[in-house]
Short mmCIF file of C-alpha atoms and ligand atoms in Angstrom, two decimals:
data_model
loop_
_atom_site.label_atom_id
_atom_site.label_comp_id
_atom_site.label_asym_id
_atom_site.label_seq_id
_atom_site.Cartn_x
_atom_site.Cartn_y
_atom_site.Cartn_z
CA MET W 345 -9.11 31.03 24.89
CA LYS W 346 -6.91 29.20 22.44
CA SER W 347 -8.59 27.74 19.39
CA LEU W 348 -8.58 23.98 18.98
CA TYR W 349 -6.05 24.34 16.17
CA THR W 350 -3.61 26.41 18.21
CA GLU W 351 -4.06 24.00 21.08
CA ILE W 352 -3.11 21.10 18.82
CA GLU W 353 -0.03 22.89 17.54
CA SER W 354 1.18 23.56 21.07
CA ARG W 355 0.80 19.89 21.94
CA LEU W 356 2.94 19.07 18.90
CA SER W 357 5.56 21.78 19.34
CA ASP W 358 8.36 19.47 20.50
CA LEU W 359 7.80 17.15 17.56
CA PHE W 360 7.63 20.07 15.13
CA GLN W 361 10.98 21.21 16.51
CA LYS W 362 12.37 17.71 16.05
CA ALA W 363 11.19 17.64 12.42
CA ASP W 364 12.92 20.98 11.83
CA ASP W 365 16.13 19.72 13.44
CA THR W 366 16.09 16.64 11.17
CA ALA W 367 15.48 18.83 8.11
CA LEU W 368 18.43 21.04 9.05
CA TYR W 369 20.68 18.03 9.52
CA LEU W 370 19.60 16.49 6.20
CA THR W 371 19.82 19.75 4.29
CA GLU W 372 23.46 19.89 5.35
CA ARG W 373 24.00 16.33 4.11
CA VAL W 374 22.42 17.07 0.74
CA LEU W 375 24.23 20.38 0.42
CA ASN W 376 27.59 18.84 1.31
CA SER W 377 27.09 16.14 -1.29
CA MET W 378 26.30 18.76 -3.93
CA ARG W 379 29.39 20.74 -2.88
CA GLU W 380 31.67 17.70 -2.88
CA ASN W 381 30.40 16.60 -6.27
CA ARG W 382 30.82 20.16 -7.59
CA LEU W 383 27.32 20.34 -9.01
CA SER W 384 27.37 23.08 -11.57
CA ASP W 385 25.20 24.93 -14.05
CA ARG W 386 26.74 22.97 -16.93
CA HIS W 387 25.21 19.73 -15.56
CA PHE W 388 21.75 21.05 -16.38
CA ALA W 389 22.48 20.88 -20.10
CA TRP W 390 21.83 17.56 -21.78
CA ASN W 391 22.84 15.77 -24.93
CA THR W 392 21.16 13.33 -27.28
CA GLY W 393 21.37 9.81 -28.62
CA TYR W 394 23.13 7.27 -26.39
CA GLY W 395 23.95 9.87 -23.78
CA TYR W 396 27.42 8.39 -23.24
CA ASP W 397 28.76 11.59 -21.80
CA ASP W 398 25.69 12.75 -19.97
CA GLU W 399 27.52 14.44 -17.08
CA GLY W 400 24.24 15.45 -15.47
CA ARG W 401 23.06 11.86 -15.22
CA ARG W 402 26.35 10.82 -13.65
CA ILE W 403 26.33 13.55 -11.07
CA VAL W 404 22.70 12.87 -10.08
CA GLU W 405 23.58 9.24 -9.43
CA SER W 406 26.72 10.14 -7.52
CA ILE W 407 24.85 12.61 -5.30
CA TYR W 408 21.98 10.16 -4.68
CA ALA W 409 24.44 7.44 -3.72
CA SER W 410 26.20 9.62 -1.16
CA VAL W 411 23.00 11.12 0.30
CA PHE W 412 21.40 7.68 0.69
CA GLY W 413 24.54 5.99 1.97
CA GLY W 414 24.90 3.57 -0.95
CA GLU W 415 28.05 2.73 -2.91
CA SER W 416 26.17 3.42 -6.11
CA ALA W 417 22.80 4.59 -7.40
CA LEU W 418 20.56 4.23 -10.41
CA VAL W 419 18.33 7.31 -10.74
CA ARG W 420 16.43 7.41 -13.99
CA THR W 421 13.35 8.72 -15.68
CA GLN W 422 13.43 5.37 -17.48
CA ILE W 423 12.42 3.90 -14.12
CA VAL W 424 8.79 4.95 -14.41
CA SER W 425 7.63 4.65 -10.79
CA GLY W 426 8.38 3.26 -7.36
CA THR W 427 6.80 -0.04 -8.35
CA HIS W 428 9.12 -0.24 -11.35
CA ALA W 429 12.18 0.44 -9.16
CA ILE W 430 11.19 -2.32 -6.73
CA SER W 431 10.24 -4.75 -9.48
CA LEU W 432 13.50 -4.08 -11.32
CA ALA W 433 15.53 -4.61 -8.15
CA LEU W 434 13.75 -7.86 -7.30
CA ARG W 435 13.97 -9.28 -10.79
CA SER W 436 17.66 -8.32 -10.96
CA VAL W 437 18.97 -9.78 -7.71
CA VAL W 438 16.62 -12.64 -6.82
CA LYS W 439 18.12 -15.77 -8.35
CA PRO W 440 15.99 -18.31 -10.23
CA ASN W 441 14.73 -21.16 -8.02
CA SER W 442 15.80 -19.36 -4.84
CA HIS W 443 13.71 -18.33 -1.85
CA LEU W 444 12.47 -14.93 -0.71
CA VAL W 445 11.17 -13.88 2.71
CA PHE W 446 8.82 -10.91 3.15
CA ALA W 447 9.68 -9.73 6.64
CA THR W 448 6.90 -7.15 6.93
CA GLY W 449 3.98 -9.23 5.68
CA MET W 450 2.25 -8.99 2.32
CA PRO W 451 3.95 -6.28 0.23
CA TYR W 452 2.22 -3.29 -1.36
CA ASP W 453 -0.50 -4.20 -3.86
CA THR W 454 1.31 -3.06 -7.00
CA ILE W 455 4.20 -5.47 -6.35
CA HIS W 456 1.98 -8.58 -6.33
CA LYS W 457 2.23 -9.27 -10.06
CA THR W 458 6.03 -8.97 -9.95
CA ILE W 459 6.12 -11.65 -7.30
CA GLY W 460 3.43 -13.76 -8.93
CA ILE W 461 0.91 -13.58 -6.05
CA SER W 462 -1.57 -12.52 -8.71
CA GLY W 463 -1.47 -12.44 -12.50
CA ASP W 464 0.49 -14.84 -14.65
CA SER W 465 3.32 -12.74 -16.00
CA PRO W 466 6.17 -14.76 -17.51
CA PHE W 467 8.44 -12.13 -15.91
CA SER W 468 7.26 -12.74 -12.36
CA LEU W 469 9.53 -14.22 -9.71
CA LYS W 470 7.14 -17.14 -9.49
CA ALA W 471 7.72 -17.84 -13.18
CA MET W 472 11.47 -17.91 -12.38
CA GLY W 473 10.81 -20.72 -9.93
CA VAL W 474 11.24 -18.51 -6.88
CA ARG W 475 9.52 -19.64 -3.67
CA PHE W 476 8.37 -17.04 -1.18
CA ASP W 477 7.19 -16.80 2.40
CA PHE W 478 5.33 -13.96 4.05
CA CYS W 479 5.62 -13.12 7.71
CA LYS W 480 2.34 -12.38 9.44
CA PRO W 481 0.82 -8.94 8.84
CA MET W 482 2.44 -6.16 10.86
CA VAL W 483 0.34 -4.46 13.49
CA THR W 484 3.06 -2.54 15.31
CA ASN W 485 6.38 -1.24 14.00
CA LYS W 486 8.30 -4.12 15.57
CA ILE W 487 9.36 -6.88 13.19
CA ASP W 488 9.04 -10.38 14.63
CA GLN W 489 12.70 -11.35 14.15
CA ALA W 490 12.17 -14.89 15.38
CA GLU W 491 9.51 -15.40 12.73
CA VAL W 492 11.76 -14.00 9.99
CA LEU W 493 14.63 -16.28 11.08
CA SER W 494 12.31 -19.27 11.20
CA LYS W 495 11.34 -18.69 7.56
CA ILE W 496 14.92 -18.43 6.32
CA SER W 497 16.17 -21.60 4.68
CA SER W 498 19.43 -22.62 3.00
CA ASP W 499 18.26 -21.27 -0.37
CA THR W 500 16.95 -17.92 0.91
CA GLY W 501 18.56 -15.21 -1.19
CA VAL W 502 16.68 -12.06 -0.21
CA VAL W 503 14.80 -10.68 2.79
CA TYR W 504 12.38 -7.91 1.84
CA ILE W 505 11.31 -5.04 4.09
CA GLN W 506 8.54 -2.58 3.30
CA ARG W 507 9.24 0.48 5.43
CA SER W 508 5.90 2.23 5.02
CA GLY W 509 2.54 0.62 5.71
CA GLY W 510 1.09 1.29 2.26
CA TYR W 511 -2.62 0.53 2.47
CA ASP W 512 -2.21 -1.25 5.79
CA PHE W 513 -3.32 0.47 8.96
CA ARG W 514 0.09 0.12 10.61
CA PRO W 515 2.96 2.42 11.52
CA ALA W 516 6.15 2.55 9.44
CA ILE W 517 9.22 0.51 10.31
CA GLY W 518 11.90 2.76 11.78
CA ILE W 519 15.56 2.80 10.78
CA ASP W 520 16.63 1.27 14.12
CA GLU W 521 14.27 -1.63 13.51
CA ILE W 522 15.67 -2.13 10.00
CA LYS W 523 19.21 -1.99 11.41
CA SER W 524 18.40 -4.63 13.98
CA LEU W 525 16.79 -6.97 11.44
CA VAL W 526 19.72 -6.55 9.03
CA ARG W 527 22.04 -7.60 11.85
CA VAL W 528 20.18 -10.79 12.76
CA VAL W 529 19.70 -11.79 9.12
CA LYS W 530 23.39 -11.27 8.31
CA ASP W 531 24.37 -13.14 11.49
CA LYS W 532 22.38 -16.08 10.26
CA ASN W 533 23.78 -15.90 6.74
CA PRO W 534 25.88 -12.96 5.50
CA ASN W 535 25.07 -13.81 1.87
CA ILE W 536 21.38 -13.03 2.25
CA LEU W 537 20.55 -9.65 0.71
CA VAL W 538 18.23 -7.21 2.43
CA LEU W 539 16.10 -5.17 0.04
CA VAL W 540 14.01 -2.24 1.29
CA ASP W 541 10.96 -0.60 -0.26
CA ASN W 542 11.73 2.90 1.04
CA CYS W 543 8.69 4.65 -0.48
CA TYR W 544 7.49 7.56 1.71
CA GLY W 545 10.30 7.01 4.22
CA GLU W 546 13.05 9.17 2.72
CA PHE W 547 14.30 12.00 4.94
CA VAL W 548 11.91 11.29 7.79
CA GLU W 549 14.84 10.10 9.90
CA ARG W 550 18.52 11.08 9.83
CA GLU W 551 19.64 7.82 8.28
CA GLU W 552 18.40 5.77 5.34
CA PRO W 553 18.34 1.96 5.11
CA ASN W 554 21.71 1.74 3.29
CA HIS W 555 23.34 3.53 6.24
CA VAL W 556 22.30 0.66 8.49
CA GLY W 557 23.32 -2.18 6.22
CA ALA W 558 20.47 -2.74 3.74
CA ASP W 559 21.90 -3.91 0.42
CA LEU W 560 19.42 -2.31 -1.96
CA VAL W 561 16.92 0.48 -1.39
CA CYS W 562 14.20 1.56 -3.82
CA GLY W 563 11.81 4.45 -4.14
CA SER W 564 9.99 6.95 -6.31
CA LEU W 565 11.06 10.45 -7.33
CA ILE W 566 7.49 11.74 -7.22
CA LYS W 567 7.41 10.97 -3.52
CA ASN W 568 9.76 12.35 -0.82
CA PRO W 569 13.17 12.61 -2.51
CA GLY W 570 11.85 14.51 -5.53
CA GLY W 571 10.82 17.36 -3.24
CA GLY W 572 7.79 18.05 -5.43
CA LEU W 573 9.94 19.22 -8.32
CA ALA W 574 11.08 15.98 -9.96
CA LEU W 575 8.69 15.30 -12.82
CA SER W 576 9.04 11.52 -12.84
CA GLY W 577 11.42 8.67 -12.12
CA GLY W 578 12.62 6.14 -9.60
CA TYR W 579 15.82 5.32 -7.76
CA ILE W 580 17.75 2.30 -6.53
CA THR W 581 20.73 2.80 -4.20
CA GLY W 582 23.05 0.34 -2.53
CA ARG W 583 25.88 -2.09 -3.16
CA GLU W 584 27.64 -1.31 -6.41
CA ASP W 585 27.57 -4.83 -7.87
CA LEU W 586 23.84 -5.09 -7.21
CA VAL W 587 23.05 -1.65 -8.61
CA ASN W 588 25.01 -2.66 -11.72
CA LEU W 589 22.85 -5.77 -12.08
CA CYS W 590 19.75 -3.57 -11.93
CA ALA W 591 21.29 -1.27 -14.54
CA ASP W 592 22.08 -4.17 -16.88
CA ASN W 593 18.50 -5.31 -16.51
CA LEU W 594 17.08 -1.82 -17.13
CA THR W 595 19.19 -1.20 -20.23
CA ALA W 596 20.95 -4.30 -21.57
CA PRO W 597 23.64 -6.68 -20.35
CA GLY W 598 26.93 -4.91 -20.92
CA LEU W 599 25.36 -1.46 -21.26
CA GLY W 600 24.48 -0.94 -17.61
CA LYS W 601 24.72 2.56 -16.22
CA GLY W 602 26.85 3.79 -19.10
CA LEU W 603 24.11 5.22 -21.23
CA GLY W 604 20.62 6.65 -21.10
CA LEU W 605 19.62 10.26 -21.48
CA SER W 606 18.67 12.50 -18.60
CA PHE W 607 16.31 14.38 -20.95
CA GLY W 608 16.88 17.65 -19.19
CA THR W 609 15.61 16.43 -15.82
CA VAL W 610 18.83 17.07 -13.90
CA ARG W 611 17.90 20.56 -12.73
CA SER W 612 14.50 19.63 -11.31
CA VAL W 613 15.75 16.35 -9.81
CA MET W 614 18.61 18.17 -8.05
CA GLN W 615 16.55 21.17 -7.00
CA GLY W 616 13.87 18.80 -5.70
CA LEU W 617 16.44 16.80 -3.72
CA PHE W 618 17.79 20.04 -2.31
CA LEU W 619 14.32 21.04 -1.08
CA ALA W 620 13.23 17.54 -0.06
CA PRO W 621 14.29 17.59 3.63
CA GLY W 622 12.22 20.73 4.18
CA VAL W 623 9.26 19.46 2.18
CA VAL W 624 9.29 16.17 4.10
CA ALA W 625 9.32 18.12 7.40
CA SER W 626 6.28 20.11 6.23
CA SER W 627 4.48 16.91 5.26
CA LEU W 628 5.29 15.37 8.63
CA LYS W 629 3.92 18.37 10.48
CA GLY W 630 0.74 18.25 8.38
CA ALA W 631 0.34 14.54 9.17
CA MET W 632 0.82 15.11 12.90
CA PHE W 633 -1.65 17.98 12.86
CA ALA W 634 -4.29 15.89 11.07
CA ALA W 635 -3.72 12.99 13.47
CA GLU W 636 -4.26 15.13 16.57
CA LEU W 637 -7.21 16.93 15.03
CA PHE W 638 -9.15 13.83 14.03
CA GLU W 639 -8.26 11.97 17.17
CA SER W 640 -9.58 14.86 19.25
CA ALA W 641 -13.00 14.06 17.75
CA GLY W 642 -12.71 10.34 18.43
CA TYR W 643 -11.45 8.98 15.11
CA LYS W 644 -8.96 6.16 15.19
CA VAL W 645 -5.72 7.32 13.59
CA CYS W 646 -2.42 5.65 12.75
CA PRO W 647 0.14 6.73 13.77
CA ARG W 648 -1.21 8.83 16.63
CA GLY W 649 -0.16 12.48 16.78
CA LEU W 650 2.70 12.04 19.21
CA ASP W 651 3.80 8.60 18.00
CA PHE W 652 7.18 7.84 16.47
CA ARG W 653 7.14 8.22 12.66
CA SER W 654 9.27 6.79 9.88
CA ASP W 655 7.10 7.76 6.90
CA ILE W 656 4.86 10.67 5.94
CA ILE W 657 1.57 8.77 5.77
CA GLN W 658 -1.32 9.48 8.08
CA SER W 659 -4.20 7.05 8.12
CA ILE W 660 -7.53 8.04 9.59
CA GLU W 661 -10.39 5.59 9.99
CA LEU W 662 -13.47 7.44 8.82
CA ALA W 663 -15.78 4.49 9.47
CA SER W 664 -18.20 5.36 6.67
CA GLU W 665 -17.99 5.34 2.89
CA GLU W 666 -19.80 8.68 2.75
CA LYS W 667 -17.32 10.35 5.09
CA LEU W 668 -14.44 8.87 3.12
CA LYS W 669 -15.75 10.30 -0.14
CA GLU W 670 -16.43 13.66 1.53
CA PHE W 671 -12.89 13.75 2.93
CA CYS W 672 -11.39 13.10 -0.50
CA ARG W 673 -13.76 15.62 -2.11
CA ILE W 674 -12.51 18.34 0.26
CA ILE W 675 -8.81 17.50 -0.18
CA GLN W 676 -9.32 17.67 -3.95
CA GLY W 677 -11.35 20.88 -3.64
CA TYR W 678 -8.59 22.55 -1.64
CA SER W 679 -5.88 21.60 -4.11
CA PRO W 680 -4.08 24.11 -6.31
CA VAL W 681 -4.68 22.09 -9.51
CA ASP W 682 -7.95 20.49 -10.66
CA SER W 683 -9.79 21.75 -7.58
CA PHE W 684 -13.07 21.52 -9.52
CA VAL W 685 -12.72 17.78 -10.14
CA GLU W 686 -14.89 15.34 -8.20
CA PRO W 687 -12.90 12.29 -7.11
CA VAL W 688 -14.81 9.08 -7.84
CA PRO W 689 -13.78 5.56 -6.85
CA GLY W 690 -12.58 3.41 -9.72
CA PRO W 691 -10.35 0.51 -10.65
CA LEU W 692 -6.61 1.18 -10.75
CA PRO W 693 -3.95 -1.00 -12.37
CA GLY W 694 -2.26 -3.06 -9.67
CA TYR W 695 -5.09 -2.87 -7.12
CA ASP W 696 -7.82 -5.43 -6.37
CA VAL W 697 -10.59 -3.14 -5.10
CA ASP W 698 -11.81 0.25 -6.31
CA VAL W 699 -9.64 3.12 -5.13
CA ILE W 700 -10.59 6.74 -4.55
CA MET W 701 -7.89 9.35 -4.99
CA ALA W 702 -7.70 13.05 -4.32
CA ALA W 703 -4.62 14.50 -5.92
CA GLY W 704 -4.82 18.03 -7.25
CA THR W 705 -1.11 18.12 -7.87
CA PHE W 706 1.28 20.00 -10.14
CA VAL W 707 2.99 16.70 -10.97
CA GLN W 708 0.47 14.02 -11.85
CA GLY W 709 0.09 11.51 -9.03
CA ALA W 710 2.86 13.08 -6.96
CA SER W 711 2.09 12.05 -3.43
CA ILE W 712 4.71 14.30 -1.85
CA GLU W 713 2.16 16.94 -2.78
CA LEU W 714 -0.90 16.91 -0.54
CA SER W 715 -3.04 13.96 -1.53
CA ALA W 716 -5.44 11.45 -0.04
CA ASP W 717 -6.38 8.03 -1.24
CA ALA W 718 -8.12 4.92 -0.08
CA PRO W 719 -9.11 1.52 -1.33
CA LEU W 720 -12.87 1.29 -0.74
CA LYS W 721 -13.07 -1.16 2.10
CA GLU W 722 -14.25 -1.21 5.68
CA PRO W 723 -13.56 0.44 8.10
CA TYR W 724 -12.84 3.07 5.46
CA PRO W 725 -9.41 4.34 6.43
CA VAL W 726 -8.15 7.21 4.32
CA TYR W 727 -4.42 7.64 3.70
CA LEU W 728 -3.38 11.27 3.76
CA GLN W 729 0.12 12.31 2.81
CA GLY W 730 2.32 15.06 1.52
CA GLY W 731 2.18 18.80 1.50
CA LEU W 732 4.68 21.05 -0.25
CA ASN W 733 4.28 23.37 2.67
CA TYR W 734 2.74 23.03 6.11
CA TYR W 735 0.19 25.81 5.61
CA HIS W 736 -1.53 23.96 2.80
CA ALA W 737 -1.50 20.66 4.68
CA LYS W 738 -2.94 22.33 7.78
CA LEU W 739 -5.58 24.30 5.90
CA ALA W 740 -6.84 21.29 3.95
CA ALA W 741 -6.89 19.10 7.08
CA ILE W 742 -9.05 21.69 8.86
CA LYS W 743 -11.44 21.99 5.90
CA ALA W 744 -11.74 18.21 5.60
CA PHE W 745 -12.29 17.88 9.34
CA GLU W 746 -15.03 20.49 9.38
CA ALA W 747 -16.78 18.92 6.40
CA VAL W 748 -16.62 15.37 7.76
CA GLU W 749 -17.83 16.50 11.18
CA ALA W 750 -20.74 18.43 9.67
CA PHE W 751 -21.75 15.26 7.86
CA VAL W 752 -24.51 13.16 9.37
C1 PLP L 1081 3.91 4.31 -3.40
C2 PLP L 1081 4.43 3.03 -2.93
C3 PLP L 1081 5.06 2.14 -3.80
C4 PLP L 1081 5.28 2.40 -5.25
O1 PLP L 1081 4.25 3.04 -5.85
P1 PLP L 1081 4.34 3.80 -7.24
O2 PLP L 1081 3.02 4.47 -7.27
O3 PLP L 1081 4.53 2.78 -8.25
O4 PLP L 1081 5.47 4.76 -7.19
C5 PLP L 1081 5.54 0.98 -3.27
N1 PLP L 1081 5.42 0.69 -1.97
C6 PLP L 1081 4.81 1.53 -1.11
C7 PLP L 1081 4.71 1.16 0.33
C8 PLP L 1081 4.31 2.73 -1.56
O5 PLP L 1081 3.74 3.57 -0.70
#
């Protein structure tokens, strides 16, 4: 008789094959970009001071732009996180006193203070006189286009899409859905910019949001595109004039992309990008495996094992605070780093409720490495993501499953 785990893998075999096919396709894209740009050993050296002639920095940005389908890219360690990339993009392209529409509902918690939904930062969009409208919360991965169009007014400058669900129990928005929304928004008014929070979505599908018409796309290097090797940083890709605005805002007007040291990060950022399609495929397989496993015991999961995916996140409703803590304890315990640490819920900058996090990672907080986290609220969904290889993701999912099931 087959074990439950083997049984699950056979049910998922077509989707595992599809993930491998996507990784092969994307590896070729990344490789071709590195070949065309003539990435070379000399780019891994770095200089000092202004970094005017930092060839490594230039080539990283050129390769990111071509891989992501943008005209230009800003890829910097000076962008400290995904939140910073998104905040920088918003504060660079949203005009004072204009209007902004959030097409996928309330954005991720850490963006709230940038918008001015909470806090009273003088640098928020609200402080710039920007008005905003939120579409209703997403429950499926279909955007209500009629609702988005109904919220657009003559002074709407930007429509914002969050691809991944973040801490919402909803599936990610697929590239086809983004493409279709871009089309209807541009039909209504071609001057409206579409900005995408691409966190956790990179390399899950064959195309990225810029390929289907999004103007600016933002994300974190310690998630998917860093492949587990990038030590820090964020990226913005898209239309050249808009990326230049972001660069002027990051450095100084007139300085733009022309300076800023790479601080020796070029090798790990490029090696991570090279590995990223494969790492993302491993993470996806781990997520599918966990989904099928927990659903087989009656837990509500999102997305379900065989569902369409456009990010690497797996949410599992554990329905009890004790089970949630146990789940996180096991994920931490089966991590290569800090396995002896007990995760405890606590406040986190940018979040309104206490958050519990299991992340025994080589790169602090890197959620392309296997990690689990959850804001402590009913019905206690946990968000599981990452896995540098499938074996680790599978092993930890099994251990967590056994522990949670043994729990009464
Ligand atoms: C992770 C994430 C971000 C950015 O988070 P950082 O931790 O600042 O990199 C933004 N949006 C979503 C949906 C995310 O998952």
